[in-house]
Short mmCIF file of C-alpha atoms in Angstrom, two decimals:
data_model
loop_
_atom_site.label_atom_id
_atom_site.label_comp_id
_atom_site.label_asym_id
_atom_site.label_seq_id
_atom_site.Cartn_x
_atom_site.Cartn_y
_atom_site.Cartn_z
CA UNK A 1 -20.52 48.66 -28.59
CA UNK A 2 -24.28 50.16 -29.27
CA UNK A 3 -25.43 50.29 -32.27
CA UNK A 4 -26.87 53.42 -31.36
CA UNK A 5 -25.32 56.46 -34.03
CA UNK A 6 -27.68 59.30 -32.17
CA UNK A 7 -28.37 59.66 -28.15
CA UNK A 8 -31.49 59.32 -26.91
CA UNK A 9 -32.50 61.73 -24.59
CA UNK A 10 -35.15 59.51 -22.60
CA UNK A 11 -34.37 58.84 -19.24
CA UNK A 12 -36.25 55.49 -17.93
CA UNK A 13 -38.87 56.07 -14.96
CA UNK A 14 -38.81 55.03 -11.10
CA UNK A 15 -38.36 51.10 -10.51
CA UNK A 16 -41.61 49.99 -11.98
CA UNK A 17 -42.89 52.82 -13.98
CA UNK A 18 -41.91 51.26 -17.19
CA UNK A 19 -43.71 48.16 -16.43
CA UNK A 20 -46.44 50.32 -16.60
CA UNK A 21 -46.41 50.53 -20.44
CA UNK A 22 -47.29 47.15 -20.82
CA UNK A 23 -50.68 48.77 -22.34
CA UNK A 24 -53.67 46.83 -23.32
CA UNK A 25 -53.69 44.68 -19.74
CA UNK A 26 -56.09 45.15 -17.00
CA UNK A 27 -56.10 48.01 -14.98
CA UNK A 28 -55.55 46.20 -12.19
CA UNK A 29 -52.08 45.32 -13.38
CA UNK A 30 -49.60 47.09 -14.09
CA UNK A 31 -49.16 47.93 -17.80
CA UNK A 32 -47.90 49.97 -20.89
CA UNK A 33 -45.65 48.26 -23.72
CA UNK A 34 -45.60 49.87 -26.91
CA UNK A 35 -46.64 50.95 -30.19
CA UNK A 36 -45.04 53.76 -31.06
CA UNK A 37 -44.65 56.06 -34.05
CA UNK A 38 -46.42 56.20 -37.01
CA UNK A 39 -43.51 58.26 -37.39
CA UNK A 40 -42.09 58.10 -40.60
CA UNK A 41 -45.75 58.19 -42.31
CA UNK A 42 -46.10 54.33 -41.66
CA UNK A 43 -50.02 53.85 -41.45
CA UNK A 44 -50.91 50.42 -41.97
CA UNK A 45 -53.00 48.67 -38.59
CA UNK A 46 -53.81 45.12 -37.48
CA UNK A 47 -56.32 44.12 -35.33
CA UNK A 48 -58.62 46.57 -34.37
CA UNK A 49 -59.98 48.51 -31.54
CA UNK A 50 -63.41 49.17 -32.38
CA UNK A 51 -66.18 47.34 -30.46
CA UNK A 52 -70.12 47.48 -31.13
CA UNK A 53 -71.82 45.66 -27.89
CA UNK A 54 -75.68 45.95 -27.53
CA UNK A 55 -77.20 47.22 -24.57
CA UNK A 56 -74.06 49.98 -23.53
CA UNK A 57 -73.93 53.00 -22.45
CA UNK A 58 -72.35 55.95 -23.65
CA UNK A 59 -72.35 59.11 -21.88
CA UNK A 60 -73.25 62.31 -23.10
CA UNK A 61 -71.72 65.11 -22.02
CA UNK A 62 -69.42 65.56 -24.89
CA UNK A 63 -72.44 65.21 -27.56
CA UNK A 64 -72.72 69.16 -27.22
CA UNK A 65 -71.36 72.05 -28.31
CA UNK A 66 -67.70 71.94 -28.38
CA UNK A 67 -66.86 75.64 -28.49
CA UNK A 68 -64.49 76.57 -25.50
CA UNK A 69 -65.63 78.94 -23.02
CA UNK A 70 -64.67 82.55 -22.41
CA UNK A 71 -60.88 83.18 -20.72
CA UNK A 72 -62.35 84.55 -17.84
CA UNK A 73 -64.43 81.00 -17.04
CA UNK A 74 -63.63 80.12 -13.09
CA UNK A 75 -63.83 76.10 -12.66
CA UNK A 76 -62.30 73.27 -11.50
CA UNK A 77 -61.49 70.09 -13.25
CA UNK A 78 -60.69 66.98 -11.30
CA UNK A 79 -58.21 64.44 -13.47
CA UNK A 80 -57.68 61.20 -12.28
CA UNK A 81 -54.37 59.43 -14.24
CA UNK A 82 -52.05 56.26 -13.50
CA UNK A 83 -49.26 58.56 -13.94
CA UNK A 84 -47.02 60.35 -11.68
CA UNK A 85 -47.39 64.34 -12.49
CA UNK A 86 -43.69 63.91 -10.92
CA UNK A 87 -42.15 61.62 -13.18
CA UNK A 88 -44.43 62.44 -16.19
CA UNK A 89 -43.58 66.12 -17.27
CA UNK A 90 -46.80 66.91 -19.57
CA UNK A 91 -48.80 67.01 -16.92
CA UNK A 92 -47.82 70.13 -15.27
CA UNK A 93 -46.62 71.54 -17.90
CA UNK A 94 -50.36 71.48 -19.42
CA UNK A 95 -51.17 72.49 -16.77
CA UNK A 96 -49.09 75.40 -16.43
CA UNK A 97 -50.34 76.21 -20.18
CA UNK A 98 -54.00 76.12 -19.35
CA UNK A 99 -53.54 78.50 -16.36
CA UNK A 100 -51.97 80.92 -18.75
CA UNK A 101 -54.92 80.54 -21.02
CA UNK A 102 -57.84 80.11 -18.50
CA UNK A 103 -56.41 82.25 -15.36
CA UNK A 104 -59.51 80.97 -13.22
CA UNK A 105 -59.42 77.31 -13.94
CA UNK A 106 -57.95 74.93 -11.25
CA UNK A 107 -56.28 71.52 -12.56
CA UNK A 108 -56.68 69.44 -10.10
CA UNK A 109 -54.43 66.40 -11.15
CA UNK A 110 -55.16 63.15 -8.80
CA UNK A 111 -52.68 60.39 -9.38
CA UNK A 112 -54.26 56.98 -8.65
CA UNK A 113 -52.27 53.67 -9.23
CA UNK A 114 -52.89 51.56 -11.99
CA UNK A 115 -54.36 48.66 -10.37
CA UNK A 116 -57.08 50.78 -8.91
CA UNK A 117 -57.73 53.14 -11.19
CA UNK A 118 -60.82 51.26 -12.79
CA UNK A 119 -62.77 50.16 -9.77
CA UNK A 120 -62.37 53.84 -8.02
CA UNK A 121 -64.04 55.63 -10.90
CA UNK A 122 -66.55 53.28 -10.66
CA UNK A 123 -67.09 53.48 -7.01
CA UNK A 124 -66.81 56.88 -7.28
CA UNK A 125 -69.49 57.10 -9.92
CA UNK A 126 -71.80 55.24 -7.44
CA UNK A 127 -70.70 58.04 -4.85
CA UNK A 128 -71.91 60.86 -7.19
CA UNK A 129 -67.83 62.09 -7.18
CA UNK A 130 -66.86 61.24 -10.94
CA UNK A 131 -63.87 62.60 -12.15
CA UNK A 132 -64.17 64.79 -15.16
CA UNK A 133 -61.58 63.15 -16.74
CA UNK A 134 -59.49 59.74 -16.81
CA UNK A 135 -56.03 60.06 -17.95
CA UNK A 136 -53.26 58.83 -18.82
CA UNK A 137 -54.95 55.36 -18.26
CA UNK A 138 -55.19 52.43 -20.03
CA UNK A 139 -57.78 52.81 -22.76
CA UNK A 140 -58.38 49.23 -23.51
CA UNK A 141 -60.66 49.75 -20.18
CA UNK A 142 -62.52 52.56 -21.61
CA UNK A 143 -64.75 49.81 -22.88
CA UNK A 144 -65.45 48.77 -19.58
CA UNK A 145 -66.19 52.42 -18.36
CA UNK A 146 -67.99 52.99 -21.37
CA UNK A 147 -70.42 50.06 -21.04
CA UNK A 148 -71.07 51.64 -17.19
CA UNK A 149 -71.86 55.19 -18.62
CA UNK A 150 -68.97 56.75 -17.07
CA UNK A 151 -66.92 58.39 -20.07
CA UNK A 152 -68.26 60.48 -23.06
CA UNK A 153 -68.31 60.36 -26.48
CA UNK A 154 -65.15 62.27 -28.24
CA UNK A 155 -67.09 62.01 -31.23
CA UNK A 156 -68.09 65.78 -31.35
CA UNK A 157 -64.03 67.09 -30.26
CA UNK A 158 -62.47 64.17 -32.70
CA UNK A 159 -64.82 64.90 -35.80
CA UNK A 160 -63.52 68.66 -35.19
CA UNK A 161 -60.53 67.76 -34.48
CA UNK A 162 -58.30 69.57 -37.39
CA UNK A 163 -55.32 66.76 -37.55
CA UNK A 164 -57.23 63.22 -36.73
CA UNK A 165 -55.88 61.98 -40.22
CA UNK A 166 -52.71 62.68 -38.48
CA UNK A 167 -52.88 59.19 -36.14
CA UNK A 168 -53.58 55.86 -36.70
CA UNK A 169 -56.37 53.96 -36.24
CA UNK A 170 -54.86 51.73 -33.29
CA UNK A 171 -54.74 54.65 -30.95
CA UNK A 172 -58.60 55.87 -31.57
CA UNK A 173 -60.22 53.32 -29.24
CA UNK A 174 -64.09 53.10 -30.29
CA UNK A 175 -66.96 51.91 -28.62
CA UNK A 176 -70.50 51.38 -30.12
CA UNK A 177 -69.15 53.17 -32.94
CA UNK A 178 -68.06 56.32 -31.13
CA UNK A 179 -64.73 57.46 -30.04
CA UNK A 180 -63.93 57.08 -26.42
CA UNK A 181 -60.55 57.20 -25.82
CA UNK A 182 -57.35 58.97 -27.76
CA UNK A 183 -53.44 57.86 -27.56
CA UNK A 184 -50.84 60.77 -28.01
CA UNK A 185 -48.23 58.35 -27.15
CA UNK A 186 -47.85 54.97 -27.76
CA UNK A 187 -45.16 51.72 -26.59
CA UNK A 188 -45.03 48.96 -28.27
CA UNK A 189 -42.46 45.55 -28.63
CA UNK A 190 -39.83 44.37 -31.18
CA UNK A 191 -36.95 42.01 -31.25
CA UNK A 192 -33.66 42.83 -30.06
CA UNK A 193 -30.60 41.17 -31.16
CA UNK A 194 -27.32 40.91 -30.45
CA UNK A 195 -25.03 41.57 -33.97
CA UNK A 196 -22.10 39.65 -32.17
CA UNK A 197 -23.36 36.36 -31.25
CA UNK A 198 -25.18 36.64 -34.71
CA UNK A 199 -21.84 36.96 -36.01
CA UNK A 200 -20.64 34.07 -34.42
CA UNK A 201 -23.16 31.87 -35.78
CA UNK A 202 -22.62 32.54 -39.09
CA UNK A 203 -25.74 34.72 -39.66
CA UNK A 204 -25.76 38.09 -41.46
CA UNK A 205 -28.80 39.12 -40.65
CA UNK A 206 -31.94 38.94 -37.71
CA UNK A 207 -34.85 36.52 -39.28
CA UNK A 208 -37.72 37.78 -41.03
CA UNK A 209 -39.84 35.17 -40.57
CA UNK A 210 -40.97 32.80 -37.70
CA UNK A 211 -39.27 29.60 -39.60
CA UNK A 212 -36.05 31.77 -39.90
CA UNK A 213 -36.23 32.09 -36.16
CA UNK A 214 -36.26 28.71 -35.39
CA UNK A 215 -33.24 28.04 -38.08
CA UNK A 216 -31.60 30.71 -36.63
CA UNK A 217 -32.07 29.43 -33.32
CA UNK A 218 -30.48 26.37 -33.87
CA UNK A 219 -27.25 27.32 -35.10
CA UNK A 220 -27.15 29.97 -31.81
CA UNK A 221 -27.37 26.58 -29.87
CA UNK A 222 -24.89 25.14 -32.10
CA UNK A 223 -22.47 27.78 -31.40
CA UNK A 224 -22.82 27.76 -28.06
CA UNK A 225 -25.36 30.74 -27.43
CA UNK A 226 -28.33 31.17 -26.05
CA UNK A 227 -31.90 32.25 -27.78
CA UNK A 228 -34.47 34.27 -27.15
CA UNK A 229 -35.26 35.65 -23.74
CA UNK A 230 -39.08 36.16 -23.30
CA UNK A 231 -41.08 36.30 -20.10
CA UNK A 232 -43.39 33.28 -19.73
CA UNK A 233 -44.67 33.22 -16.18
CA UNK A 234 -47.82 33.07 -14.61
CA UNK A 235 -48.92 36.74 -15.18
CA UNK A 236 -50.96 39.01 -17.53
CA UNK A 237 -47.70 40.36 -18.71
CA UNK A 238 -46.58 37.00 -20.78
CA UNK A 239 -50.39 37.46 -22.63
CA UNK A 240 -48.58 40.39 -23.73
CA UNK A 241 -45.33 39.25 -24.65
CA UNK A 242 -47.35 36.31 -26.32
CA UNK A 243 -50.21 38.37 -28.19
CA UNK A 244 -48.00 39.99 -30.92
CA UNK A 245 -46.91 36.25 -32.13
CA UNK A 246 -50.68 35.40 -32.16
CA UNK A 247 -51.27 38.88 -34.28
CA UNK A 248 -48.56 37.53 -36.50
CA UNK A 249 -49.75 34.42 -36.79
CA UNK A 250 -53.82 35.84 -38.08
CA UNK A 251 -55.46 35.27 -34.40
CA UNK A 252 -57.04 37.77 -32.39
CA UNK A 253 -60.04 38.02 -29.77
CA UNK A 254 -63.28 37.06 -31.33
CA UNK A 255 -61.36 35.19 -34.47
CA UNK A 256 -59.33 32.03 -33.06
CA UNK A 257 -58.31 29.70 -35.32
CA UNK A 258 -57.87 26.33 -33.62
CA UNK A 259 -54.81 24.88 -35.55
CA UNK A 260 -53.48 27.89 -35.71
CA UNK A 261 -53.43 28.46 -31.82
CA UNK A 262 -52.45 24.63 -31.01
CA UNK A 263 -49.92 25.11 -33.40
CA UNK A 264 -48.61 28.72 -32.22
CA UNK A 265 -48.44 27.62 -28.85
CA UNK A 266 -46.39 24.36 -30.00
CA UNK A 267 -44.29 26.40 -31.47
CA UNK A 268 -42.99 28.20 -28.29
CA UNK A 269 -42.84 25.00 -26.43
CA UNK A 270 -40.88 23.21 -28.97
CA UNK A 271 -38.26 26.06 -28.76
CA UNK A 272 -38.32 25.41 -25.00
CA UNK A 273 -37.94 22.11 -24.93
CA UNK A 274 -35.18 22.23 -27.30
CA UNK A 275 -33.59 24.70 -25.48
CA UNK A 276 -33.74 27.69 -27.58
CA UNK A 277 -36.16 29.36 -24.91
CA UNK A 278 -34.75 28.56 -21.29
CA UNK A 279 -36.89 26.38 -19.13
CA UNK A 280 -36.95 28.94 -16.48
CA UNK A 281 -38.17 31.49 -18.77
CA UNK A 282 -42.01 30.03 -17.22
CA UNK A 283 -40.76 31.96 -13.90
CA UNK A 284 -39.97 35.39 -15.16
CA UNK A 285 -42.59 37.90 -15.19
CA UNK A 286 -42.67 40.83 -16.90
CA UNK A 287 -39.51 41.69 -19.17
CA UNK A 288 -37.14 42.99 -16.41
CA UNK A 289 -35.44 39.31 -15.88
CA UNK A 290 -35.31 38.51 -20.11
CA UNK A 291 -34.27 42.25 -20.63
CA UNK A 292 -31.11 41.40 -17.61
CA UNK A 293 -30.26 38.14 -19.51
CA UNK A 294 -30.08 39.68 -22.89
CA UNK A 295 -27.68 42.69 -21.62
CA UNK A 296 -25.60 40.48 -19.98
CA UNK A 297 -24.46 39.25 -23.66
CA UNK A 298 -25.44 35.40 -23.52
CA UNK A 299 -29.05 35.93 -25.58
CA UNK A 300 -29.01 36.44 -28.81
CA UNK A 301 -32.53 37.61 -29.07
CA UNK A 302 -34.96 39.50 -26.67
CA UNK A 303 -38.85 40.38 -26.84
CA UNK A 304 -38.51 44.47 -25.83
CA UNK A 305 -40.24 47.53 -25.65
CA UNK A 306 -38.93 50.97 -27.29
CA UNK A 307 -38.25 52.31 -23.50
CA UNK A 308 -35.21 49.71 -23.20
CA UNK A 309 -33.62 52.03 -26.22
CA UNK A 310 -32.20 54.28 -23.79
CA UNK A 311 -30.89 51.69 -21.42
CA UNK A 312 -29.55 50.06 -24.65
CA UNK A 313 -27.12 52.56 -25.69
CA UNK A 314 -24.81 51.58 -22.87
CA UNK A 315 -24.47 47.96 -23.61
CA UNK A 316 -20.84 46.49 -24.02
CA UNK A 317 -21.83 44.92 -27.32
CA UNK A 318 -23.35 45.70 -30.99
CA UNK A 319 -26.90 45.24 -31.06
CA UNK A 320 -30.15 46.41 -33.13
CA UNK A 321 -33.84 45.86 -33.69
CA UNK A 322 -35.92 44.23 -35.79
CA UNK A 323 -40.14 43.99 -35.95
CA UNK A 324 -40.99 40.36 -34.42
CA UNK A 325 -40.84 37.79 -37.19
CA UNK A 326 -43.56 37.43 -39.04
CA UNK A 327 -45.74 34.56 -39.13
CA UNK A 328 -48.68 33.69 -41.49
CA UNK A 329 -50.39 36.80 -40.82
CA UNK A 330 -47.36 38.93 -41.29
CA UNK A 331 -45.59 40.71 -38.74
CA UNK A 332 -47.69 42.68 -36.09
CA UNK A 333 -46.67 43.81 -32.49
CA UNK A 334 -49.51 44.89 -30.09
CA UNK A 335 -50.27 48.51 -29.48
CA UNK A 336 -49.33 50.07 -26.12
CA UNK A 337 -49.12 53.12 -24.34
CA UNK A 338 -52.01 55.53 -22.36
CA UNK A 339 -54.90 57.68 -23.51
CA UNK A 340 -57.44 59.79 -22.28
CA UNK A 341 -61.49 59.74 -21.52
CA UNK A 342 -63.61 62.54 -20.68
CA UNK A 343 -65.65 61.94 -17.79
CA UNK A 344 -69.82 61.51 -18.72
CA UNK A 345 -70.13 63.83 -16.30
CA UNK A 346 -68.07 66.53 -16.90
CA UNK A 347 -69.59 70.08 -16.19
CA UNK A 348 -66.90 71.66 -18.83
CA UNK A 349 -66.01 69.03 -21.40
CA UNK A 350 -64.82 71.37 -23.88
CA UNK A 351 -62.20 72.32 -21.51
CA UNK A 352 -61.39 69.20 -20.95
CA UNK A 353 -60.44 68.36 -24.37
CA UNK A 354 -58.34 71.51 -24.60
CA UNK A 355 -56.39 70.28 -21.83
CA UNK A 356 -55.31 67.11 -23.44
CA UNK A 357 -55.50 68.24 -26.76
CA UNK A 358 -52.57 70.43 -25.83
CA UNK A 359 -51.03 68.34 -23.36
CA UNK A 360 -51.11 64.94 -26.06
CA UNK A 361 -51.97 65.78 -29.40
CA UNK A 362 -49.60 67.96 -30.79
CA UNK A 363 -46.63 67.28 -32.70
CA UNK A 364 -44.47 69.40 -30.79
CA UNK A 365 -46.40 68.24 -27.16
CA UNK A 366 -45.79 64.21 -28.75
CA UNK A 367 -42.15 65.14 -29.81
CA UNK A 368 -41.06 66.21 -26.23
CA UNK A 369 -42.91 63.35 -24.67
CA UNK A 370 -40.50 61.17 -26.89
CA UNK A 371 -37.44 62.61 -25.93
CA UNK A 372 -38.53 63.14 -22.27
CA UNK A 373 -40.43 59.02 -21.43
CA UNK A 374 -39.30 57.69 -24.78
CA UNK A 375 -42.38 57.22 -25.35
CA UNK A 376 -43.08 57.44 -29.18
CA UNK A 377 -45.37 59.75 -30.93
CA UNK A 378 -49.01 58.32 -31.76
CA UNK A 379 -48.93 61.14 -34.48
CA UNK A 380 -48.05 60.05 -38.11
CA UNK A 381 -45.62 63.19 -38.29
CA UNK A 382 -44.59 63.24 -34.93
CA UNK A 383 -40.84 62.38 -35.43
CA UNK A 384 -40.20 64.46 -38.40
CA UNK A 385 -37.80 66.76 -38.27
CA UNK A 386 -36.11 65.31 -34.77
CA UNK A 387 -32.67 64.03 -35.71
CA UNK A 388 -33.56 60.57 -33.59
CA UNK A 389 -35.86 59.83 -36.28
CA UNK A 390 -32.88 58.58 -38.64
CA UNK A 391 -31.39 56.43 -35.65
CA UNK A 392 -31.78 52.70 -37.18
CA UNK A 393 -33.35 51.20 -33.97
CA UNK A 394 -36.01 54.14 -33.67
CA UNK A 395 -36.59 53.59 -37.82
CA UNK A 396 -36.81 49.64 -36.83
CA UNK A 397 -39.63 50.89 -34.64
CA UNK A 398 -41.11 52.93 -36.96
CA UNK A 399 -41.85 49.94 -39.29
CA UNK A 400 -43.01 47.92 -35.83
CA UNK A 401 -45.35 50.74 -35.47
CA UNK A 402 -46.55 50.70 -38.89
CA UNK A 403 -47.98 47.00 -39.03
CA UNK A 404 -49.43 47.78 -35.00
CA UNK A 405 -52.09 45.73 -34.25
CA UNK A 406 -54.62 45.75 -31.11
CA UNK A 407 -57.13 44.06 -29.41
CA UNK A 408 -60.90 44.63 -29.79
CA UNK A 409 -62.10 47.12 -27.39
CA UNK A 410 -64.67 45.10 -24.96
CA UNK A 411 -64.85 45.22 -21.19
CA UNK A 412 -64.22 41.65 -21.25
CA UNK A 413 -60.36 41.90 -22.62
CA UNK A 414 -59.18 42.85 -18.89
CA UNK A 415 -60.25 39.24 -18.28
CA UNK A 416 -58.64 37.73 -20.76
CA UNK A 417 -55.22 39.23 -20.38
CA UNK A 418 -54.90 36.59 -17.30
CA UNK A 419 -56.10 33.79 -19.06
CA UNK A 420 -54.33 33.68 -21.67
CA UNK A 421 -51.17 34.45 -19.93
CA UNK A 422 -52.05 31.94 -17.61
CA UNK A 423 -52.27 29.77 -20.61
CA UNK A 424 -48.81 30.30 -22.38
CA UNK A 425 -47.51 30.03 -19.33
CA UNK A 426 -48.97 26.31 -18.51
CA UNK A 427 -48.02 25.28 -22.38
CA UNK A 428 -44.61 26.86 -22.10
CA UNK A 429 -43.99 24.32 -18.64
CA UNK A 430 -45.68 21.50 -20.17
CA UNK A 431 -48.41 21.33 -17.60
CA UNK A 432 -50.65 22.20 -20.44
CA UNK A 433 -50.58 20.19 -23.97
CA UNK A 434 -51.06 22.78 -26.86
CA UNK A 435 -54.15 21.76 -28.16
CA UNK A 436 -55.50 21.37 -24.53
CA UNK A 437 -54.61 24.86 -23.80
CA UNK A 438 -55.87 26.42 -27.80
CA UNK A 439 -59.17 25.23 -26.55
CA UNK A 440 -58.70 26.65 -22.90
CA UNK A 441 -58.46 30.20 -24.75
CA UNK A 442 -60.85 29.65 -27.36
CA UNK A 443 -63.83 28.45 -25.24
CA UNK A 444 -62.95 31.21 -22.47
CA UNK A 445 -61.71 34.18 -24.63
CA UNK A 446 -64.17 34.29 -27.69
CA UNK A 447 -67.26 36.26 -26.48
CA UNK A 448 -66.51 40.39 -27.10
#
């Protein structure tokens, strides 16, 4: 039986599209995951965001005047997003709201996947065909696009911007100080359990901290269960899956703590190799094989995203979320989702701005993104007032969302998505000892 009390609305994407929201990854993978409401007023951040590299560029086109045009302006703007205007419904519904306010203005909305989205704005930057705008795309590579001169300072539209106090730090992605990307939405990751097998281990309650975990795992074992289903194979995803128990434990890009890493990364393969993890858990990728294992009613834990809420509802058994147990450094998932850039070249950035300002940054926009992706609002008020704000699961993700953390925005953090899940993944098979592998990370993931 869910544990669900209200029904979500969401509906889950194509095959694939969800994998998309395994944000903060390289474009060139797929990506998304989480982060997701600051909704109940929950502010506090982890991590951070916010990168100052000598020697970048910054484009200007957005350091002028930011009054809108008149109504009767004719031009075109050419976006370029990862998603689908089929399958994502803001899109042409913006669209359809800026053609009611700007008759003559043409949307022209290009979808371009994912894994190429990156590398064609650059080579179409070196073509003299720039988009005006980027988005929805992954803005942990606005850094990257940044650092090539390609996307604008939102510092003029943001410091404007009536209800900035209204979102959280973790989804206003700086650069050299300015602002060059903005979240309306955001995915992030929390533990799902299973109430029954719980039960039937004698425990009341999921653990609050990473030692409880490991108690708790042993008496699942003990009573015949199995653990926690996480993805640990050879892919950027399992960086992912990994990074919010490395924000928990104090570590981020830039501020590894060797015993702390070697002894994070023990951690996970002591669970394996005393069989609270599975050993085959190195082979899945992504969380569409632990998410199958945990619904089949044999796990008693799972690493999710909000987007499996939907899905959730259905399941034969009583289950509910928790934030991921907290380690050292307290309990902190990693920020997901998409955001937007204007283009350095865009003749009309003002326009721009209006389009996802409307399309992303409202509280009524953010609200019917929730109930139409799942997708939760990047807005500190964006779930008041919906009646799937007092669900338990969405409030368990409200807390998640309220200790967020992120990676530092730097153009090198695409990089470093695939070693490090390279990394867990060679420590989680024991082809990798855990010290061996803390120093593997810290001498090639340090430099931002």
């Amino acid at each position: 039986m869910s544990s669900h009390s209200d029904d979500l609305t969401s509906t889950p994407g194509p095959p694939g599209e969800y994998q998309r929201r395994f944000l903060g990854a390289a474009t060139y993978s797929r990506r998304s995951f989480i982060g997701a409401t600051a909704l109940l007023g929950l502010t506090a951040c982890v991590g951070g965001n916010s990168s100052s590299a000598p020697g970048s560029a910054i484009g200007a086109s957005s350091g002028g005047a930011t009054a809108l045009p008149p109504k009767d302006i004719a031009a075109t703007l050419n976006i370029w997003g990862y998603s689908q205007a089929e399958t994502s419904s803001w899109i042409p519904r913006t669209i359809a709201a800026m053609k009611n306010e700007y008759p003559n203005v043409k949307i022209e909305y290009t979808y371009v996947p994912s894994a190429n989205i990156v590398q064609k704005v650059l080579g179409a930057s070196a073509a003299g065909q720039s988009p005006d705008a980027i988005g929805p795309y992954n803005p942990s590579d606005g850094a990257k696009l940044a650092q090539a001169g390609l996307i604008a300072s939102l510092n003029p539209y943001w410091d404007a911007f009536p209800d900035k106090d209204q979102f959280l730090d973790s989804v206003v992605w700086k650069y050299n100080e300015q602002v060059i990307s903005v979240q309306g939405y955001v995915n992030t990751s929390a533990l799902y359990y299973n109430k029954t097998i719980l039960a039937k281990a004698g425990l009341s309650a999921p653990p609050a901290t990473v030692d409880e975990l490991t108690a708790q795992l042993a008496k699942i074992k003990t009573a015949g269960y199995q653990g926690l289903a996480i993805g640990a194979g050879k892919a950027w995803s399992s960086e992912w899956f990994f990074f919010s128990w490395c924000l928990s434990a104090g570590l981020n890009y830039g501020s590894w703590d060797k015993d702390k890493l070697t002894a994070l990364l023990q951690r996970f393969r002591d669970w394996i190799t005393a069989g609270y993890i599975p050993q085959d858990a190195v082979t899945w990728i992504g969380d569409t094989e632990p998410w199958n294992k945990f619904t089949a009613g044999d796990y008693a834990f799972s690493h999710a995203g909000n987007w499996r809420l939907s899905t959730a509802k259905a399941l034969s058994f009583d289950w509910g979320v928790a934030p991921i147990p907290a380690g050292a450094g307290g309990s902190h998932s990693i920020v997901g989702g998409e955001g937007f850039s204007i283009g350095s070249k865009a003749n009309n950035p003002a326009l721009v701005w209006r389009f996802f300002e409307q399309g992303l940054l409202t509280k009524s926009t953010e609200q019917t993104i929730f109930r139409a992706l799942g997708s939760l609002p990047a807005r500190k008020d964006g779930l008041q007032g919906v009646p799937e704000a007092n669900n338990p699961n969405v409030k368990a993700f409200a807390e998640v969302v309220a200790n967020m953390g992120a990676r530092p925005s730097s153009p090198l953090i695409s990089d470093y998505l695939v070693v490090v899940g390279d990394v867990f993944n060679a420590v989680c098979s024991g082809q990798t000892s855990p010290s061996a592998g803390a120093e593997q990370i810290i001498a090639q993931c340090s430099k931002l």
